[in-house]
Amino acid sequence: MKKHPLAPSQEEIELKLALPTSGPSGLAGLAKRLAQTPVLARRKATRQQLHNIYYDTPGQRLHQKRVALRLRRVGSDANPSWLQTLKMGGRSDSALSQRGEWELPVPGAELARQALEATPWSGLDPDGSVFKALAPCIVTTFERTSWTVRKRGGSIVEVSLDIGQVVAGDRRAPICELELELLAGQPAALFDIARQIARSVAVLPLNASKAERGYALLQDAQNLPLRAQPPPLTRGMALPVAAQCVLREMFGQFTSNLNTLTRSDDPEVVHQARVGWRRFRSAWRLFRPALAAHGAAPAWQSLEPLLMFVGELRDLDVALSETLPPLAAAYTAGNAQREEKWQAMLQALTQTALLQRKSVRHALQTPAVGATLLAITQWLEQLPASKGPDNAKADLKISLRRWARQRITRLHKKMKLALEDTAHLESQHRARILSKRLRYGIEALRPLLPRRQAERWRARATALQTGIGATRDMAQAAGLAARLEADPGLAEFLRGVAAGQPGPR
């Protein structure tokens, strides 16, 4: 076989956005609505059918190394052409993806080893054994509608609407997303265009590529909640870089679970979305004094309705799945009438939770929510470079380890002070908030803290958070029952249990 020319090396920079539409009826006019947005209006759209086959070893060696290798069929079935693409080094904690990409045409629907010779593939597969073990594992098929946007200053961005499906084994999932790829210029152009689109079309930052979602399908994990995965920090990191790593992971947990919420009824997804936001807000408070010279974070008032709906849904989920079940036998005590009243209350709570879940999903289809999430994403991506060189030098002189210890010690003192007065629910709530902030801070900065002291403080904060939380959850359940006009005797029973909860120790 004739040897391929050198594969052109480039960095692929793209911004991925999910489109939280409500079923097929919402998809019908999506391309039309996008075409009517001012930034895309009067620009000619192109359409093509794309069929991609992703390859990996049986043990998913490429996926483990964050490498993607695919064949793409372009054109009609009768006259197709094929492209082979290698992508390496992407992240999964941000909608902004930057990774190496090498792409070449190949003769047909088979991988060509020669097309990998001028790429970093040899470092991954020096003896060719990985290539020999490759087999198709994921297929994506979608229609792509694209617009090319040229901006003043020389930036060129391709905006692509992809609608189709990803298939892995016998499982499949829909694709409905926007990809904004930077063809020339600076990444800020991607966010500028995305914000213009988000004024009229609901979007959500999308952290996972199509291939990553395909791997989740293979493992039947596409709707699982994303839990905290604190990034590794090193003592030599500049403070803004450490802040970016921590905040980006936490914000990614929040937005990833929001995306899953659009299709999953799992209460744990709601929980982890709420945890992601609370971790992010807590870390932002922790880093804020040190980031003053980097500009203020974007305002997030537009998220308040969504956050309120998520919080109320979480309270309902906790009442139904955690707080109330252990109390059923104590209340009913084998009495048929009491059993009927208990079931009526549960039915009312369940119906309220269903309506609340709809409210959450409706809020996710509000353009202002997506626009705010985009603004925060851009702020995080630009964080280390958002100040002048003199201030950047000052950041390098700050000992990250010393800063981390000082901040966590300060938080610990605040928590201890709050615990001196926990006679009322309001003061208990304050102590619980501070225990959460301390726990989240320790977990995020753990590599920089004295190990034994940090673990002791984290255990104490976790115990307080859990204990005070149980008291609050019981009070919340009693309040929910009263608002839903449960039987007066049942409501009084729940209030009595709440009043008898022990305070923090």
Coordinates of C-alpha atoms in Angstrom, one line a residue:
M1 CA 0.0 0.0 0.0
K2 CA 1.2 3.5 -0.9
K3 CA 2.6 5.3 2.1
H4 CA 0.4 8.3 3.3
P5 CA 1.8 11.8 3.4
L6 CA 2.4 13.3 6.8
A7 CA -0.8 13.7 8.7
P8 CA -1.5 17.4 9.4
S9 CA -1.3 18.0 13.1
Q10 CA -3.6 20.6 14.7
E11 CA -5.2 21.4 18.0
E12 CA -9.0 20.9 17.8
I13 CA -10.7 23.6 19.9
E14 CA -14.4 23.3 20.2
L15 CA -17.3 24.2 22.5
K16 CA -19.9 21.6 23.0
L17 CA -23.5 22.5 24.0
A18 CA -26.5 20.2 24.7
L19 CA -29.9 21.3 23.5
P20 CA -32.4 20.2 26.2
T21 CA -35.4 19.9 23.9
S22 CA -38.6 18.2 24.9
G23 CA -38.9 15.2 22.6
P24 CA -39.4 14.9 18.8
S25 CA -41.8 17.9 18.7
G26 CA -39.0 20.1 20.1
L27 CA -36.5 18.9 17.5
A28 CA -38.7 19.7 14.5
G29 CA -38.1 23.4 14.5
L30 CA -34.7 23.5 16.1
A31 CA -32.6 24.1 12.9
K32 CA -35.1 26.8 11.9
R33 CA -34.9 28.5 15.2
L34 CA -31.1 28.4 15.1
A35 CA -31.1 29.8 11.6
Q36 CA -33.2 32.7 12.7
T37 CA -30.8 33.8 15.5
P38 CA -29.0 37.0 14.4
V39 CA -25.5 35.5 14.5
L40 CA -26.6 32.8 12.0
A41 CA -29.2 34.6 10.0
R42 CA -28.4 35.3 6.3
R43 CA -25.6 32.7 6.4
K44 CA -25.9 29.7 4.2
A45 CA -26.3 26.4 5.9
T46 CA -24.8 23.1 4.7
R47 CA -26.2 19.7 5.5
Q48 CA -24.5 16.3 5.4
Q49 CA -25.1 12.8 6.8
L50 CA -22.2 11.6 8.9
H51 CA -21.5 8.0 10.0
N52 CA -18.7 7.4 12.4
I53 CA -17.2 4.1 13.6
Y54 CA -15.0 4.3 16.8
Y55 CA -12.4 1.6 17.4
D56 CA -10.9 0.3 20.6
T57 CA -9.4 -2.9 22.1
P58 CA -11.5 -5.4 24.1
G59 CA -10.1 -3.9 27.3
Q60 CA -10.7 -0.3 26.0
R61 CA -7.1 0.7 26.0
L62 CA -7.7 3.8 24.0
H63 CA -10.5 5.0 26.2
Q64 CA -8.3 4.6 29.3
K65 CA -5.6 6.8 27.6
R66 CA -8.2 9.4 26.5
V67 CA -7.6 8.6 22.9
A68 CA -10.2 8.3 20.2
L69 CA -9.7 6.6 16.8
R70 CA -12.5 6.7 14.3
L71 CA -13.5 6.2 10.7
R72 CA -15.9 8.7 9.2
R73 CA -18.1 8.1 6.2
V74 CA -19.0 11.3 4.3
G75 CA -21.4 11.4 1.4
S76 CA -24.0 9.1 0.0
D77 CA -24.1 5.3 0.4
A78 CA -23.5 5.0 -3.3
N79 CA -20.5 7.3 -3.4
P80 CA -18.9 7.5 0.1
S81 CA -15.5 8.9 1.1
W82 CA -13.7 7.9 4.3
L83 CA -11.7 9.9 6.8
Q84 CA -9.6 8.4 9.6
T85 CA -9.2 10.6 12.6
L86 CA -7.0 10.3 15.7
K87 CA -7.8 12.5 18.7
M88 CA -5.7 12.7 21.9
G89 CA -5.5 14.5 25.2
G90 CA -9.0 15.8 25.8
R91 CA -10.6 16.7 29.2
S92 CA -14.0 15.7 30.4
D93 CA -14.6 18.5 33.0
S94 CA -15.4 21.3 30.6
A95 CA -17.6 22.0 27.6
L96 CA -14.5 23.7 26.0
S97 CA -12.5 20.9 24.5
Q98 CA -8.8 21.3 23.4
R99 CA -7.1 18.2 22.0
G100 CA -4.7 17.1 19.4
E101 CA -6.3 15.9 16.1
W102 CA -4.8 14.1 13.1
E103 CA -7.1 13.4 10.1
L104 CA -6.4 11.9 6.7
P105 CA -8.5 10.3 3.9
V106 CA -8.3 6.6 3.6
P107 CA -9.2 4.3 0.7
G108 CA -12.2 2.6 2.3
A109 CA -14.1 1.3 5.4
E110 CA -11.0 -0.1 7.1
L111 CA -8.4 1.4 9.4
A112 CA -5.1 2.3 7.8
R113 CA -2.0 1.8 9.9
Q114 CA 0.0 4.0 7.5
A115 CA -2.3 7.0 8.3
L116 CA -1.0 6.8 11.9
E117 CA 2.7 6.9 11.1
A118 CA 3.1 10.7 11.4
T119 CA 1.1 10.9 14.6
P120 CA 1.8 10.2 18.3
W121 CA 0.3 6.7 17.8
S122 CA 3.7 5.1 17.9
G123 CA 4.2 6.2 21.5
L124 CA 1.0 4.4 22.4
D125 CA 1.5 1.3 20.3
P126 CA 5.3 0.8 19.5
D127 CA 5.0 -2.8 18.5
G128 CA 1.6 -2.7 16.7
S129 CA -0.1 -5.0 19.1
V130 CA -2.8 -2.4 20.0
F131 CA -3.6 -1.8 16.4
K132 CA -4.1 -5.5 15.7
A133 CA -6.5 -5.8 18.6
L134 CA -8.7 -2.9 17.5
A135 CA -12.4 -3.6 16.7
P136 CA -15.5 -1.4 16.2
C137 CA -17.1 -0.5 19.5
I138 CA -19.3 2.6 19.0
V139 CA -21.2 4.0 16.0
T140 CA -22.7 7.5 15.7
T141 CA -25.0 8.5 12.9
F142 CA -26.4 12.0 12.6
E143 CA -27.3 14.8 10.3
R144 CA -25.1 17.8 10.6
T145 CA -26.3 21.3 9.7
S146 CA -23.4 23.8 9.7
W147 CA -23.0 27.5 9.4
T148 CA -19.6 29.3 9.1
V149 CA -19.3 32.5 11.0
R150 CA -16.5 34.9 10.2
K151 CA -15.9 37.7 12.8
R152 CA -13.9 40.9 12.8
G153 CA -10.4 40.3 13.8
G154 CA -10.0 37.1 11.7
S155 CA -11.8 34.5 13.8
I156 CA -13.7 31.8 12.0
V157 CA -16.1 29.5 13.7
E158 CA -18.1 26.6 12.4
V159 CA -21.4 26.1 14.2
S160 CA -22.8 22.6 13.7
L161 CA -26.2 21.2 14.8
D162 CA -26.0 17.5 15.2
I163 CA -29.2 15.4 15.4
G164 CA -29.0 11.6 15.4
Q165 CA -28.0 8.7 17.6
V166 CA -25.1 7.0 19.2
V167 CA -25.1 3.2 19.2
A168 CA -23.1 0.9 21.5
G169 CA -23.9 -2.8 21.3
D170 CA -27.7 -3.2 21.6
R171 CA -28.1 0.2 23.3
R172 CA -28.7 3.5 21.7
A173 CA -29.2 7.1 22.8
P174 CA -30.2 10.3 21.0
I175 CA -27.8 13.0 19.8
C176 CA -29.0 16.6 19.9
E177 CA -26.2 19.1 20.4
L178 CA -24.3 22.1 19.0
E179 CA -20.6 22.0 18.3
L180 CA -18.8 25.3 17.8
E181 CA -15.3 24.6 16.3
L182 CA -12.6 27.2 16.1
L183 CA -11.2 27.3 12.6
A184 CA -9.1 30.4 13.1
G185 CA -8.7 33.0 15.9
Q186 CA -9.0 32.8 19.7
P187 CA -11.4 30.6 21.8
A188 CA -13.2 33.7 23.1
A189 CA -14.9 33.8 19.7
L190 CA -16.6 30.5 20.5
F191 CA -18.1 31.9 23.7
D192 CA -19.1 35.1 22.0
I193 CA -21.1 33.2 19.3
A194 CA -22.5 30.7 21.9
R195 CA -23.8 33.6 24.1
Q196 CA -25.6 35.1 21.1
I197 CA -27.3 31.8 20.3
A198 CA -28.1 31.3 24.0
R199 CA -30.2 34.5 24.1
S200 CA -33.0 32.8 22.2
V201 CA -32.2 29.0 22.3
A202 CA -31.8 27.0 25.5
V203 CA -28.4 25.4 25.8
L204 CA -26.4 23.5 28.4
P205 CA -22.6 23.1 28.6
L206 CA -21.8 19.6 27.5
N207 CA -18.7 18.0 29.0
A208 CA -18.8 14.6 27.3
S209 CA -18.0 13.9 23.7
K210 CA -20.1 11.6 21.5
A211 CA -17.5 8.9 22.0
E212 CA -17.5 9.3 25.7
R213 CA -21.3 9.0 25.8
G214 CA -20.9 5.8 23.6
Y215 CA -18.6 4.3 26.2
A216 CA -21.1 5.1 28.9
L217 CA -23.7 3.3 26.8
L218 CA -21.5 0.3 26.6
Q219 CA -21.3 0.2 30.4
D220 CA -25.0 1.0 30.8
A221 CA -23.9 4.1 32.7
Q222 CA -25.3 6.9 30.6
N223 CA -27.8 8.0 33.2
L224 CA -25.6 7.5 36.3
P225 CA -25.0 10.5 38.6
L226 CA -21.6 12.1 38.5
R227 CA -20.0 12.3 42.0
A228 CA -17.2 14.5 43.2
Q229 CA -13.7 13.7 41.7
P230 CA -11.4 16.3 43.3
P231 CA -8.4 17.0 40.9
P232 CA -4.9 16.3 42.1
L233 CA -3.1 19.5 43.3
T234 CA 0.6 20.0 43.6
R235 CA 2.5 22.4 45.9
G236 CA 4.2 24.1 43.0
M237 CA 0.9 25.1 41.3
A238 CA 0.2 28.8 40.9
L239 CA -2.9 29.8 43.0
P240 CA -5.1 30.7 40.0
V241 CA -4.3 27.4 38.3
A242 CA -5.2 25.5 41.4
A243 CA -8.4 27.5 41.7
Q244 CA -9.2 26.8 38.1
C245 CA -8.7 23.0 38.5
V246 CA -10.8 22.8 41.6
L247 CA -13.6 25.1 40.4
R248 CA -13.8 23.5 37.0
E249 CA -14.2 20.0 38.4
M250 CA -17.0 21.2 40.7
F251 CA -18.8 23.2 38.1
G252 CA -18.4 20.2 35.7
Q253 CA -20.1 18.0 38.3
F254 CA -23.0 20.4 38.5
T255 CA -23.5 20.8 34.7
S256 CA -23.0 17.1 33.9
N257 CA -25.8 16.2 36.4
L258 CA -28.0 18.9 35.0
N259 CA -27.7 17.3 31.6
T260 CA -28.5 13.9 33.1
L261 CA -31.5 15.4 34.8
T262 CA -33.1 16.1 31.5
R263 CA -33.6 12.4 30.9
S264 CA -33.3 10.6 34.3
D265 CA -35.7 10.4 37.3
D266 CA -33.0 9.1 39.6
P267 CA -33.1 11.1 42.9
E268 CA -29.4 10.7 43.2
V269 CA -28.8 12.7 40.0
V270 CA -30.7 15.6 41.7
H271 CA -28.6 15.1 44.8
Q272 CA -25.3 15.2 43.0
A273 CA -26.4 18.3 40.9
R274 CA -27.1 20.1 44.1
V275 CA -23.9 18.9 45.7
G276 CA -21.9 20.0 42.6
W277 CA -23.3 23.5 42.9
R278 CA -22.7 23.7 46.6
R279 CA -19.2 22.5 46.3
F280 CA -18.6 25.1 43.5
R281 CA -20.1 27.9 45.5
S282 CA -18.2 26.9 48.6
A283 CA -14.9 26.8 46.8
W284 CA -15.6 30.1 45.1
R285 CA -16.0 31.6 48.5
L286 CA -12.7 29.9 49.6
F287 CA -10.7 31.2 46.6
R288 CA -12.4 34.6 46.2
P289 CA -10.0 36.8 48.3
A290 CA -7.1 35.4 46.3
L291 CA -8.8 35.9 42.9
A292 CA -9.8 39.5 43.5
A293 CA -7.3 40.7 40.9
H294 CA -8.7 38.3 38.3
G295 CA -12.1 40.0 38.0
A296 CA -15.4 39.1 39.5
A297 CA -17.1 35.8 38.7
P298 CA -20.2 36.2 36.5
A299 CA -23.5 36.9 38.4
W300 CA -25.7 33.9 38.7
Q301 CA -29.0 35.4 39.7
S302 CA -30.5 33.8 36.6
L303 CA -29.9 30.4 38.1
E304 CA -31.8 31.1 41.3
P305 CA -35.2 29.7 40.0
L306 CA -33.5 26.5 38.8
L307 CA -31.6 26.1 42.1
M308 CA -34.7 26.7 44.1
F309 CA -36.6 24.0 42.1
V310 CA -33.7 21.6 42.5
G311 CA -33.6 22.2 46.2
E312 CA -37.3 21.7 46.7
L313 CA -37.2 18.5 44.6
R314 CA -34.3 17.2 46.7
D315 CA -36.3 17.9 49.9
L316 CA -39.2 15.9 48.5
D317 CA -36.9 13.0 47.4
V318 CA -35.3 12.9 50.9
A319 CA -38.7 12.8 52.6
L320 CA -40.0 10.0 50.4
S321 CA -36.9 7.8 50.3
E322 CA -35.0 8.5 53.6
T323 CA -36.8 10.3 56.3
L324 CA -40.4 8.9 56.2
P325 CA -40.0 5.2 55.5
P326 CA -38.4 4.3 58.9
L327 CA -41.4 6.1 60.7
A328 CA -44.2 4.2 58.9
A329 CA -44.5 1.3 61.3
A330 CA -44.3 3.6 64.4
Y331 CA -47.2 5.7 63.1
T332 CA -49.5 3.1 61.7
A333 CA -49.0 0.4 64.4
G334 CA -51.1 -2.0 62.5
N335 CA -54.1 0.4 62.3
A336 CA -55.9 0.3 59.0
Q337 CA -57.1 3.9 59.2
R338 CA -53.7 5.2 60.0
E339 CA -52.2 3.1 57.1
E340 CA -54.7 4.8 54.8
K341 CA -53.7 8.2 56.0
W342 CA -50.0 7.4 55.7
Q343 CA -50.4 6.2 52.1
A344 CA -52.5 9.3 51.2
M345 CA -49.6 11.5 52.4
L346 CA -47.0 9.5 50.4
Q347 CA -49.2 9.7 47.3
A348 CA -49.5 13.5 47.7
L349 CA -45.7 13.8 48.2
T350 CA -45.0 11.6 45.2
Q351 CA -47.3 13.7 43.0
T352 CA -45.8 16.9 44.2
A353 CA -42.3 15.5 43.4
L354 CA -43.4 14.6 39.8
L355 CA -44.6 18.2 39.3
Q356 CA -41.4 19.6 40.8
R357 CA -39.3 17.5 38.4
K358 CA -41.2 19.0 35.5
S359 CA -40.4 22.4 36.9
V360 CA -36.7 21.6 37.0
R361 CA -36.8 20.4 33.4
H362 CA -38.8 23.5 32.3
A363 CA -36.2 25.7 34.0
L364 CA -33.4 24.0 32.1
Q365 CA -35.2 25.1 28.8
T366 CA -34.9 28.7 29.8
P367 CA -32.3 30.5 27.7
A368 CA -31.1 32.7 30.6
V369 CA -30.0 29.6 32.5
G370 CA -27.8 28.4 29.6
A371 CA -26.4 31.9 29.0
T372 CA -25.3 32.1 32.7
L373 CA -23.8 28.6 32.7
L374 CA -21.8 29.6 29.5
A375 CA -20.6 32.8 31.2
I376 CA -19.3 30.8 34.2
T377 CA -17.6 28.3 31.9
Q378 CA -15.8 31.1 30.0
W379 CA -14.7 32.7 33.3
L380 CA -13.2 29.4 34.5
E381 CA -11.4 28.8 31.2
Q382 CA -9.8 32.3 31.2
L383 CA -9.1 32.4 35.0
P384 CA -5.3 31.9 35.0
A385 CA -4.7 34.4 32.2
S386 CA -7.2 37.1 33.3
K387 CA -4.6 39.5 34.8
G388 CA -1.5 41.4 33.9
P389 CA 2.1 40.0 34.1
D390 CA 3.0 41.8 37.3
N391 CA 0.0 40.3 39.2
A392 CA 0.8 36.9 37.6
K393 CA 4.3 37.1 39.1
A394 CA 2.8 37.9 42.5
D395 CA 0.7 34.8 42.2
L396 CA 3.8 32.7 41.8
K397 CA 5.2 34.0 45.0
I398 CA 2.2 32.8 47.0
S399 CA 2.8 29.4 48.6
L400 CA -0.3 27.4 47.7
R401 CA 0.3 25.0 50.6
R402 CA 0.5 27.9 53.2
W403 CA -2.5 29.6 51.7
A404 CA -4.5 26.3 51.8
R405 CA -3.7 25.7 55.4
Q406 CA -4.5 29.2 56.4
R407 CA -7.9 29.2 54.7
I408 CA -8.9 25.8 56.1
T409 CA -7.8 26.8 59.6
R410 CA -9.9 29.9 59.4
L411 CA -13.0 27.8 58.3
H412 CA -12.4 25.4 61.2
K413 CA -12.4 28.3 63.7
K414 CA -15.7 29.6 62.2
M415 CA -17.3 26.2 62.5
K416 CA -16.3 25.9 66.1
L417 CA -17.6 29.3 66.9
A418 CA -21.0 28.5 65.3
L419 CA -21.3 25.4 67.4
E420 CA -21.2 27.4 70.6
D421 CA -24.8 28.4 69.9
T422 CA -27.0 25.7 68.3
A423 CA -30.2 26.1 70.4
H424 CA -32.3 27.2 67.5
L425 CA -32.9 25.7 64.0
E426 CA -31.4 28.9 62.4
S427 CA -28.2 28.6 64.4
Q428 CA -28.0 24.9 63.7
H429 CA -28.4 25.6 60.0
R430 CA -25.5 28.1 60.1
A431 CA -23.3 25.5 61.8
R432 CA -24.3 22.9 59.2
I433 CA -23.4 25.3 56.3
L434 CA -20.0 25.9 57.8
S435 CA -19.4 22.2 58.4
K436 CA -20.2 21.6 54.7
R437 CA -17.8 24.3 53.6
L438 CA -15.1 22.9 55.8
R439 CA -15.6 19.4 54.5
Y440 CA -15.7 20.5 50.8
G441 CA -12.6 22.7 51.3
I442 CA -10.6 19.8 52.9
E443 CA -11.6 17.4 50.2
A444 CA -10.6 19.8 47.5
L445 CA -7.3 20.8 49.0
R446 CA -6.4 17.5 50.7
P447 CA -2.9 17.1 49.0
L448 CA -1.9 20.4 50.5
L449 CA -3.0 19.9 54.1
P450 CA -1.5 18.1 57.1
R451 CA -2.9 14.6 56.6
R452 CA -3.9 13.6 60.2
Q453 CA -5.3 17.0 61.1
A454 CA -7.2 17.3 57.9
E455 CA -8.8 13.9 58.2
R456 CA -9.8 14.6 61.8
W457 CA -11.4 17.9 60.9
R458 CA -13.1 16.4 57.9
A459 CA -14.6 13.5 59.9
R460 CA -15.9 16.0 62.5
A461 CA -17.4 18.2 59.8
T462 CA -19.0 15.3 58.1
A463 CA -20.5 14.0 61.4
L464 CA -22.0 17.5 62.1
Q465 CA -23.3 17.8 58.6
T466 CA -25.0 14.4 58.9
G467 CA -26.4 14.9 62.4
I468 CA -27.7 18.4 61.9
G469 CA -29.0 17.4 58.4
A470 CA -31.1 14.6 59.9
T471 CA -32.8 17.1 62.2
R472 CA -33.4 19.5 59.4
D473 CA -34.7 16.7 57.1
M474 CA -37.2 15.6 59.8
A475 CA -38.4 19.2 60.2
Q476 CA -38.7 19.6 56.4
A477 CA -40.7 16.4 56.1
A478 CA -43.1 17.6 58.8
G479 CA -43.5 20.9 57.1
L480 CA -44.1 19.3 53.7
A481 CA -46.9 17.1 55.2
A482 CA -48.5 20.2 56.8
R483 CA -48.4 22.1 53.5
L484 CA -50.0 19.2 51.6
E485 CA -52.8 19.2 54.2
A486 CA -52.0 15.7 55.6
D487 CA -54.3 14.4 58.3
P488 CA -53.8 16.7 61.4
G489 CA -52.9 13.8 63.6
L490 CA -50.3 12.6 61.2
A491 CA -48.9 16.0 60.8
E492 CA -48.7 16.4 64.6
F493 CA -47.0 13.1 64.9
L494 CA -44.3 14.2 62.4
R495 CA -43.8 17.6 64.2
G496 CA -43.4 15.7 67.5
V497 CA -40.7 13.4 66.0
A498 CA -38.9 16.5 64.6
A499 CA -39.1 18.3 68.0
G500 CA -37.5 15.3 69.7
Q501 CA -34.5 15.1 67.4
P502 CA -31.2 15.5 69.3
G503 CA -29.1 18.6 68.7
P504 CA -25.5 18.6 67.4
R505 CA -22.9 17.3 69.8

